Amino acid sequence: PARATSGFFRLMRRRTFTSLSLQQVRIMTTAHSFKRVWLVTGASRGIGAKIVAAALAHGDAVVATARNAQTVVERFGELPGLLAVQLDVTNESQAADVARAAAEHFGRIDVLVNNAGFGVLGAVEEASADEVRRLYETNVFGLLNVTRGVLPFMRKARSGHVINISSVGGFRSGAGFGAYCSTKFAVEGLSEALHAELAPLGVKVTVVEPGYFRTDFLDSNSLVESPRVIDDYAATSGEVRKLAKVYNQQQPGNPELLAVAMIKLVEAPNPPMRLALGTDTLQAIEAKLAYVKEETDAWRELSASTDF
Ligand code: NDP
């Protein structure tokens, strides 16, 4: 029976092989030569570009997506492990096409980094409906577009890791960044639910909360400052507007080390659901936890008074 079994497998192997097209064989070879296949959004610059560089240096394959794919080619050149693809995350059908092309090119997608995003600076009342809508189109609906495109491949493989780049502002909000923080609170809410839904299917989810990192984030080529200024907010949002200019390119966070942390994250056998990055984030999280505890304790009696 042993000989019969091995003969059967030999036959199956031969049959399987001859039924594969040359292209499929090439894909299988490509997929097996890399430990992991990443798909990164917003790879043209900043954190996204650093993550692409770190993953390539680690010997992984990367589908680096950007609104202008040429920016990726100019930065990294042409490499066998790199596929530069055009993707504006606000374009739902383009996101689905890119996910399909990525899975076809490398045979699988192991890590999705939802990184593309930007900030709006101004008091909640100062930000126009249009500014807020455009912010949600990228930071929230864009992230959902790409996630919906990629998840069918990860679910089918019963493996993968979705990394959603949130912010310290996804854990605590504050004057001047209310609209932006609200998009990152949305990212946190979606990530927690995705974590619960995907864990039984073998797909990991981590929401990453960077503090202030030295990228273009606070620069006028990324940050949108609401043109409407209301004098009553001078001491709150107005001060944050000034601070953002002082902080620009002086942020404490090093994006290269953030990228190194992403490699450690995907290598971890039990990655966390939430990962804070930067000492400023650690401080902000601890301060918020303490404040929430204090306020919850102070109002416990009223909070507990409403059950039937
Ligand atoms: P950068 O401004 O340096 O880079 C932003 C990236 O997002 C660019 O690649 C930009 O592409 C891309 N992008 C913006 N909109 C879209 C879109 N519609 N479709 C595709 N790509 C888009 O900022 P960071 O690298 O710092 O920001 C990356 C992520 O990190 C963002 O989600 C941000 O909210 C988050 N973050 C950053 C912090 C920081 O201090 N730096 C702190 C906390 C969170 P293009 O070149 O085409 O404009």
Tab-separated table of C-alpha atoms and ligand atoms in Angstrom:
chain	number	residue	atom	x	y	z
A	1	PRO	CA	0.000	0.000	0.000
A	2	ALA	CA	2.915	2.346	0.721
A	3	ARG	CA	4.209	1.958	-2.831
A	4	ALA	CA	0.722	2.479	-4.218
A	5	THR	CA	0.339	5.668	-2.189
A	6	SER	CA	3.660	7.159	-3.265
A	7	GLY	CA	2.870	6.191	-6.867
A	8	PHE	CA	-0.458	7.970	-6.546
A	9	PHE	CA	1.255	11.113	-5.262
A	10	ARG	CA	3.845	10.929	-8.057
A	11	LEU	CA	1.028	10.754	-10.576
A	12	MET	CA	-0.839	13.618	-8.894
A	13	ARG	CA	2.301	15.732	-8.845
A	14	ARG	CA	2.896	15.122	-12.527
A	15	ARG	CA	-0.748	15.834	-13.350
A	16	THR	CA	-0.756	18.988	-11.216
A	17	PHE	CA	2.429	20.202	-12.817
A	18	THR	CA	1.380	19.624	-16.423
A	19	SER	CA	-1.957	21.299	-15.787
A	20	LEU	CA	-0.238	24.501	-14.589
A	21	SER	CA	0.524	27.227	-17.071
A	22	LEU	CA	4.068	28.539	-17.325
A	23	GLN	CA	2.895	31.785	-15.763
A	24	GLN	CA	1.506	29.943	-12.731
A	25	VAL	CA	4.792	28.122	-12.270
A	26	ARG	CA	6.638	31.445	-12.418
A	27	ILE	CA	4.290	32.913	-9.791
A	28	MET	CA	4.800	29.914	-7.496
A	29	THR	CA	8.570	30.225	-7.828
A	30	THR	CA	8.398	33.966	-7.123
A	31	ALA	CA	6.145	33.508	-4.089
A	32	HIS	CA	8.385	30.890	-2.564
A	33	SER	CA	11.541	32.961	-2.867
A	34	PHE	CA	10.254	35.604	-0.402
A	35	LYS	CA	9.440	35.055	3.232
A	36	ARG	CA	6.618	37.581	3.216
A	37	VAL	CA	4.675	39.673	0.740
A	38	TRP	CA	3.656	43.149	1.911
A	39	LEU	CA	1.174	45.608	0.442
A	40	VAL	CA	1.805	49.161	1.663
A	41	THR	CA	-0.361	52.210	0.897
A	42	GLY	CA	1.056	55.742	0.756
A	43	ALA	CA	4.523	54.429	-0.115
A	44	SER	CA	5.686	57.578	-1.941
A	45	ARG	CA	7.244	59.181	1.155
A	46	GLY	CA	7.211	59.376	4.947
A	47	ILE	CA	6.384	56.354	7.073
A	48	GLY	CA	5.125	54.291	4.108
A	49	ALA	CA	8.407	54.662	2.189
A	50	LYS	CA	10.433	53.728	5.293
A	51	ILE	CA	8.350	50.579	5.810
A	52	VAL	CA	8.890	49.587	2.164
A	53	ALA	CA	12.665	50.093	2.554
A	54	ALA	CA	12.789	48.036	5.766
A	55	ALA	CA	10.734	45.170	4.325
A	56	LEU	CA	12.899	45.025	1.166
A	57	ALA	CA	16.093	45.121	3.280
A	58	HIS	CA	14.625	42.248	5.288
A	59	GLY	CA	14.397	40.170	2.100
A	60	ASP	CA	10.625	40.393	1.762
A	61	ALA	CA	8.605	41.267	-1.336
A	62	VAL	CA	6.629	44.517	-1.375
A	63	VAL	CA	3.737	45.819	-3.405
A	64	ALA	CA	4.397	49.515	-2.840
A	65	THR	CA	1.377	51.591	-3.775
A	66	ALA	CA	1.237	55.346	-4.282
A	67	ARG	CA	-0.952	57.908	-5.980
A	68	ASN	CA	1.984	58.312	-8.363
A	69	ALA	CA	3.742	54.942	-8.736
A	70	GLN	CA	6.670	56.669	-10.434
A	71	THR	CA	7.696	58.146	-7.046
A	72	VAL	CA	8.256	54.581	-5.798
A	73	VAL	CA	10.303	53.586	-8.855
A	74	GLU	CA	12.414	56.753	-8.544
A	75	ARG	CA	13.117	56.069	-4.873
A	76	PHE	CA	13.799	52.323	-4.994
A	77	GLY	CA	14.633	51.536	-8.620
A	78	GLU	CA	13.522	48.249	-10.188
A	79	LEU	CA	13.921	45.212	-7.951
A	80	PRO	CA	12.556	41.659	-8.321
A	81	GLY	CA	10.886	41.900	-4.908
A	82	LEU	CA	9.254	45.247	-5.603
A	83	LEU	CA	6.035	45.913	-7.470
A	84	ALA	CA	5.207	49.619	-7.744
A	85	VAL	CA	1.522	50.196	-8.359
A	86	GLN	CA	-0.638	53.277	-8.672
A	87	LEU	CA	-3.279	53.514	-5.968
A	88	ASP	CA	-5.316	56.400	-4.688
A	89	VAL	CA	-7.011	54.735	-1.718
A	90	THR	CA	-10.165	56.802	-2.224
A	91	ASN	CA	-10.764	54.883	-5.477
A	92	GLU	CA	-12.635	51.719	-4.461
A	93	SER	CA	-12.401	49.816	-7.757
A	94	GLN	CA	-8.722	50.682	-8.116
A	95	ALA	CA	-8.113	49.309	-4.588
A	96	ALA	CA	-9.802	46.017	-5.506
A	97	ASP	CA	-7.815	45.787	-8.769
A	98	VAL	CA	-4.515	46.454	-6.984
A	99	ALA	CA	-5.206	43.773	-4.355
A	100	ARG	CA	-5.986	41.262	-7.112
A	101	ALA	CA	-2.888	42.237	-9.140
A	102	ALA	CA	-0.707	41.980	-6.011
A	103	ALA	CA	-1.991	38.519	-5.122
A	104	GLU	CA	-1.548	37.394	-8.735
A	105	HIS	CA	1.972	38.798	-9.047
A	106	PHE	CA	3.442	37.335	-5.853
A	107	GLY	CA	0.933	34.519	-5.266
A	108	ARG	CA	-0.247	35.916	-1.916
A	109	ILE	CA	-0.430	38.948	0.392
A	110	ASP	CA	0.903	38.341	3.916
A	111	VAL	CA	0.961	41.856	5.365
A	112	LEU	CA	-1.289	44.801	4.553
A	113	VAL	CA	-0.130	48.177	5.879
A	114	ASN	CA	-2.921	50.735	5.683
A	115	ASN	CA	-0.678	53.774	5.980
A	116	ALA	CA	-1.967	56.420	3.514
A	117	GLY	CA	-3.392	59.369	5.396
A	118	PHE	CA	-3.118	63.051	6.230
A	119	GLY	CA	-4.197	65.598	8.819
A	120	VAL	CA	-6.515	68.581	8.957
A	121	LEU	CA	-5.575	71.321	11.422
A	122	GLY	CA	-8.209	73.634	12.858
A	123	ALA	CA	-10.929	73.736	15.513
A	124	VAL	CA	-13.833	71.366	14.915
A	125	GLU	CA	-16.094	74.308	14.055
A	126	GLU	CA	-13.473	75.885	11.790
A	127	ALA	CA	-13.058	72.819	9.551
A	128	SER	CA	-15.467	72.945	6.600
A	129	ALA	CA	-17.783	70.063	5.709
A	130	ASP	CA	-15.774	69.540	2.552
A	131	GLU	CA	-12.432	69.387	4.413
A	132	VAL	CA	-13.805	66.852	6.879
A	133	ARG	CA	-15.403	64.769	4.124
A	134	ARG	CA	-12.157	64.618	2.137
A	135	LEU	CA	-10.280	63.602	5.278
A	136	TYR	CA	-12.680	60.709	5.913
A	137	GLU	CA	-12.482	59.669	2.240
A	138	THR	CA	-8.776	58.915	2.681
A	139	ASN	CA	-8.212	58.066	6.352
A	140	VAL	CA	-11.351	55.951	6.887
A	141	PHE	CA	-13.152	55.027	3.655
A	142	GLY	CA	-9.819	54.617	1.845
A	143	LEU	CA	-8.570	52.236	4.507
A	144	LEU	CA	-11.833	50.300	4.191
A	145	ASN	CA	-11.545	50.166	0.381
A	146	VAL	CA	-8.096	48.576	0.525
A	147	THR	CA	-9.016	46.272	3.411
A	148	ARG	CA	-12.075	44.951	1.551
A	149	GLY	CA	-9.857	44.359	-1.486
A	150	VAL	CA	-7.180	42.413	0.389
A	151	LEU	CA	-9.139	40.402	2.971
A	152	PRO	CA	-10.615	37.796	0.581
A	153	PHE	CA	-7.044	36.644	-0.207
A	154	MET	CA	-6.022	36.534	3.471
A	155	ARG	CA	-9.215	34.749	4.530
A	156	LYS	CA	-8.749	32.184	1.782
A	157	ALA	CA	-5.160	31.574	2.931
A	158	ARG	CA	-6.289	31.551	6.593
A	159	SER	CA	-3.259	33.717	7.325
A	160	GLY	CA	-2.073	37.316	7.091
A	161	HIS	CA	-1.555	40.435	9.173
A	162	VAL	CA	-3.458	43.693	8.741
A	163	ILE	CA	-1.609	46.692	10.181
A	164	ASN	CA	-3.664	49.865	10.414
A	165	ILE	CA	-1.682	53.032	11.023
A	166	SER	CA	-3.731	55.044	13.491
A	167	SER	CA	-2.107	57.679	15.722
A	168	VAL	CA	-1.681	58.811	19.294
A	169	GLY	CA	-4.691	60.840	18.155
A	170	GLY	CA	-6.607	57.590	17.771
A	171	PHE	CA	-6.411	57.147	21.540
A	172	ARG	CA	-6.868	60.697	22.738
A	173	SER	CA	-8.190	63.730	20.910
A	174	GLY	CA	-7.429	67.379	21.527
A	175	ALA	CA	-7.873	70.968	20.377
A	176	GLY	CA	-6.886	71.710	16.779
A	177	PHE	CA	-6.894	68.103	15.606
A	178	GLY	CA	-10.499	67.081	16.365
A	179	ALA	CA	-11.484	66.106	12.805
A	180	TYR	CA	-8.220	64.229	12.239
A	181	CYS	CA	-8.385	62.412	15.592
A	182	SER	CA	-11.990	61.422	14.873
A	183	THR	CA	-10.826	59.601	11.714
A	184	LYS	CA	-8.202	57.760	13.748
A	185	PHE	CA	-10.796	56.902	16.444
A	186	ALA	CA	-12.753	55.360	13.555
A	187	VAL	CA	-9.656	53.398	12.511
A	188	GLU	CA	-9.328	52.110	16.096
A	189	GLY	CA	-12.994	51.063	16.220
A	190	LEU	CA	-12.736	49.252	12.900
A	191	SER	CA	-9.466	47.591	13.921
A	192	GLU	CA	-10.840	46.225	17.189
A	193	ALA	CA	-13.807	44.708	15.339
A	194	LEU	CA	-11.581	43.347	12.557
A	195	HIS	CA	-9.394	41.767	15.231
A	196	ALA	CA	-12.399	39.971	16.719
A	197	GLU	CA	-13.753	38.893	13.319
A	198	LEU	CA	-10.472	37.770	11.761
A	199	ALA	CA	-8.719	36.044	14.684
A	200	PRO	CA	-10.840	32.877	14.231
A	201	LEU	CA	-9.880	32.913	10.524
A	202	GLY	CA	-6.130	33.023	11.190
A	203	VAL	CA	-5.676	36.680	10.182
A	204	LYS	CA	-3.932	39.010	12.663
A	205	VAL	CA	-4.834	42.661	13.137
A	206	THR	CA	-2.763	45.378	14.818
A	207	VAL	CA	-3.584	49.058	15.091
A	208	VAL	CA	-0.415	51.148	15.385
A	209	GLU	CA	-0.399	54.456	17.273
A	210	PRO	CA	2.632	56.570	16.365
A	211	GLY	CA	3.290	59.796	18.261
A	212	TYR	CA	4.888	62.704	16.413
A	213	PHE	CA	7.282	61.327	13.787
A	214	ARG	CA	9.569	63.378	11.547
A	215	THR	CA	7.876	63.177	8.150
A	216	ASP	CA	5.951	65.639	5.969
A	217	PHE	CA	2.882	65.107	8.168
A	218	LEU	CA	2.998	68.661	9.652
A	219	ASP	CA	4.240	70.214	6.400
A	220	SER	CA	2.006	72.263	4.130
A	221	ASN	CA	2.459	69.636	1.353
A	222	SER	CA	0.561	67.154	3.561
A	223	LEU	CA	-1.275	68.937	6.374
A	224	VAL	CA	-4.421	70.857	5.417
A	225	GLU	CA	-4.886	73.930	7.590
A	226	SER	CA	-8.483	75.109	7.708
A	227	PRO	CA	-8.520	78.620	6.204
A	228	ARG	CA	-11.433	79.633	8.416
A	229	VAL	CA	-10.152	81.104	11.699
A	230	ILE	CA	-12.552	81.973	14.544
A	231	ASP	CA	-10.983	84.333	17.106
A	232	ASP	CA	-12.715	82.610	20.028
A	233	TYR	CA	-10.464	79.571	19.459
A	234	ALA	CA	-7.195	81.564	19.576
A	235	ALA	CA	-6.180	80.124	22.973
A	236	THR	CA	-6.939	76.504	22.054
A	237	SER	CA	-6.848	75.510	18.387
A	238	GLY	CA	-4.999	78.752	17.522
A	239	GLU	CA	-2.117	77.779	19.809
A	240	VAL	CA	-1.983	74.295	18.246
A	241	ARG	CA	-1.779	75.908	14.781
A	242	LYS	CA	1.330	77.806	15.984
A	243	LEU	CA	2.855	74.759	17.691
A	244	ALA	CA	2.470	72.630	14.544
A	245	LYS	CA	4.773	75.052	12.702
A	246	VAL	CA	7.369	74.927	15.495
A	247	TYR	CA	7.172	71.130	15.654
A	248	ASN	CA	7.447	70.589	11.863
A	249	GLN	CA	10.612	68.547	11.119
A	250	GLN	CA	11.500	68.631	14.843
A	251	GLN	CA	9.286	65.702	15.874
A	252	PRO	CA	10.896	63.235	18.310
A	253	GLY	CA	9.883	60.081	16.416
A	254	ASN	CA	12.302	58.504	13.924
A	255	PRO	CA	10.354	56.930	11.014
A	256	GLU	CA	13.237	54.563	10.232
A	257	LEU	CA	12.930	53.053	13.711
A	258	LEU	CA	9.158	52.880	13.276
A	259	ALA	CA	9.810	50.741	10.192
A	260	VAL	CA	12.169	48.492	12.169
A	261	ALA	CA	9.391	48.110	14.752
A	262	MET	CA	7.022	46.972	11.962
A	263	ILE	CA	9.432	44.158	11.045
A	264	LYS	CA	9.523	43.076	14.700
A	265	LEU	CA	5.726	43.282	14.810
A	266	VAL	CA	5.177	40.943	11.849
A	267	GLU	CA	7.814	38.529	13.160
A	268	ALA	CA	6.154	38.293	16.601
A	269	PRO	CA	4.283	35.006	17.135
A	270	ASN	CA	1.612	36.807	19.188
A	271	PRO	CA	1.430	40.413	17.974
A	272	PRO	CA	-0.591	42.913	20.028
A	273	MET	CA	-3.925	44.329	18.891
A	274	ARG	CA	-2.710	47.851	19.744
A	275	LEU	CA	0.891	49.052	19.485
A	276	ALA	CA	1.918	52.482	20.758
A	277	LEU	CA	5.091	53.962	19.219
A	278	GLY	CA	7.111	56.788	20.712
A	279	THR	CA	7.597	58.025	24.268
A	280	ASP	CA	5.121	60.853	23.612
A	281	THR	CA	2.416	58.283	22.841
A	282	LEU	CA	3.246	56.242	25.932
A	283	GLN	CA	2.858	59.381	28.059
A	284	ALA	CA	-0.400	60.376	26.356
A	285	ILE	CA	-1.902	56.898	26.772
A	286	GLU	CA	-0.957	56.698	30.432
A	287	ALA	CA	-2.377	60.188	31.095
A	288	LYS	CA	-5.656	59.308	29.363
A	289	LEU	CA	-6.026	55.971	31.159
A	290	ALA	CA	-5.483	57.718	34.510
A	291	TYR	CA	-7.974	60.481	33.650
A	292	VAL	CA	-10.626	58.011	32.439
A	293	LYS	CA	-10.201	55.956	35.627
A	294	GLU	CA	-10.454	59.034	37.826
A	295	GLU	CA	-13.544	60.365	36.051
A	296	THR	CA	-15.222	56.946	35.906
A	297	ASP	CA	-14.672	56.516	39.665
A	298	ALA	CA	-15.933	60.031	40.437
A	299	TRP	CA	-19.171	59.473	38.484
A	300	ARG	CA	-19.640	55.759	39.236
A	301	GLU	CA	-22.828	56.260	41.248
A	302	LEU	CA	-24.664	58.087	38.476
A	303	SER	CA	-23.239	55.723	35.825
A	304	ALA	CA	-24.556	52.716	37.741
A	305	SER	CA	-28.005	54.226	38.357
A	306	THR	CA	-29.686	53.622	34.977
A	307	ASP	CA	-30.259	49.835	34.691
A	308	PHE	CA	-33.845	48.450	34.924
B	1	NDP	P1	3.459	62.038	4.963
B	1	NDP	O1	2.683	63.289	4.737
B	1	NDP	O2	4.936	62.097	4.958
B	1	NDP	O3	2.974	60.883	3.963
B	1	NDP	C1	1.634	60.687	3.731
B	1	NDP	C2	1.480	59.597	2.695
B	1	NDP	O4	0.096	59.313	2.486
B	1	NDP	C3	2.044	60.001	1.345
B	1	NDP	O5	2.666	58.885	0.774
B	1	NDP	C4	0.806	60.409	0.569
B	1	NDP	O6	0.935	60.267	-0.833
B	1	NDP	C5	-0.150	59.348	1.085
B	1	NDP	N1	-1.536	59.652	0.766
B	1	NDP	C6	-2.308	60.688	1.176
B	1	NDP	N2	-3.531	60.595	0.633
B	1	NDP	C7	-3.542	59.486	-0.142
B	1	NDP	C8	-4.505	58.843	-0.958
B	1	NDP	N3	-5.748	59.324	-1.129
B	1	NDP	N4	-4.168	57.690	-1.589
B	1	NDP	C9	-2.923	57.168	-1.465
B	1	NDP	N5	-1.966	57.743	-0.725
B	1	NDP	C10	-2.267	58.884	-0.069
B	1	NDP	O7	2.949	61.553	6.411
B	1	NDP	P2	3.321	60.264	7.286
B	1	NDP	O8	4.208	59.362	6.550
B	1	NDP	O9	3.740	60.750	8.602
B	1	NDP	O10	1.867	59.630	7.453
B	1	NDP	C11	1.618	58.270	7.229
B	1	NDP	C12	0.503	57.813	8.163
B	1	NDP	O11	0.953	57.943	9.511
B	1	NDP	C13	-0.781	58.614	8.063
B	1	NDP	O12	-1.882	57.737	8.154
B	1	NDP	C14	-0.726	59.501	9.300
B	1	NDP	O13	-2.015	59.882	9.737
B	1	NDP	C15	-0.031	58.586	10.280
B	1	NDP	N6	0.598	59.241	11.407
B	1	NDP	C16	1.677	60.062	11.240
B	1	NDP	C17	2.242	60.681	12.338
B	1	NDP	C18	3.416	61.580	12.224
B	1	NDP	O14	3.705	62.307	13.184
B	1	NDP	N7	4.147	61.589	11.140
B	1	NDP	C19	1.700	60.492	13.696
B	1	NDP	C20	0.605	59.568	13.754
B	1	NDP	C21	0.076	58.983	12.656
B	1	NDP	P3	1.328	61.507	-1.812
B	1	NDP	O15	2.830	61.545	-1.828
B	1	NDP	O16	0.724	61.133	-3.120
B	1	NDP	O17	0.724	62.751	-1.221
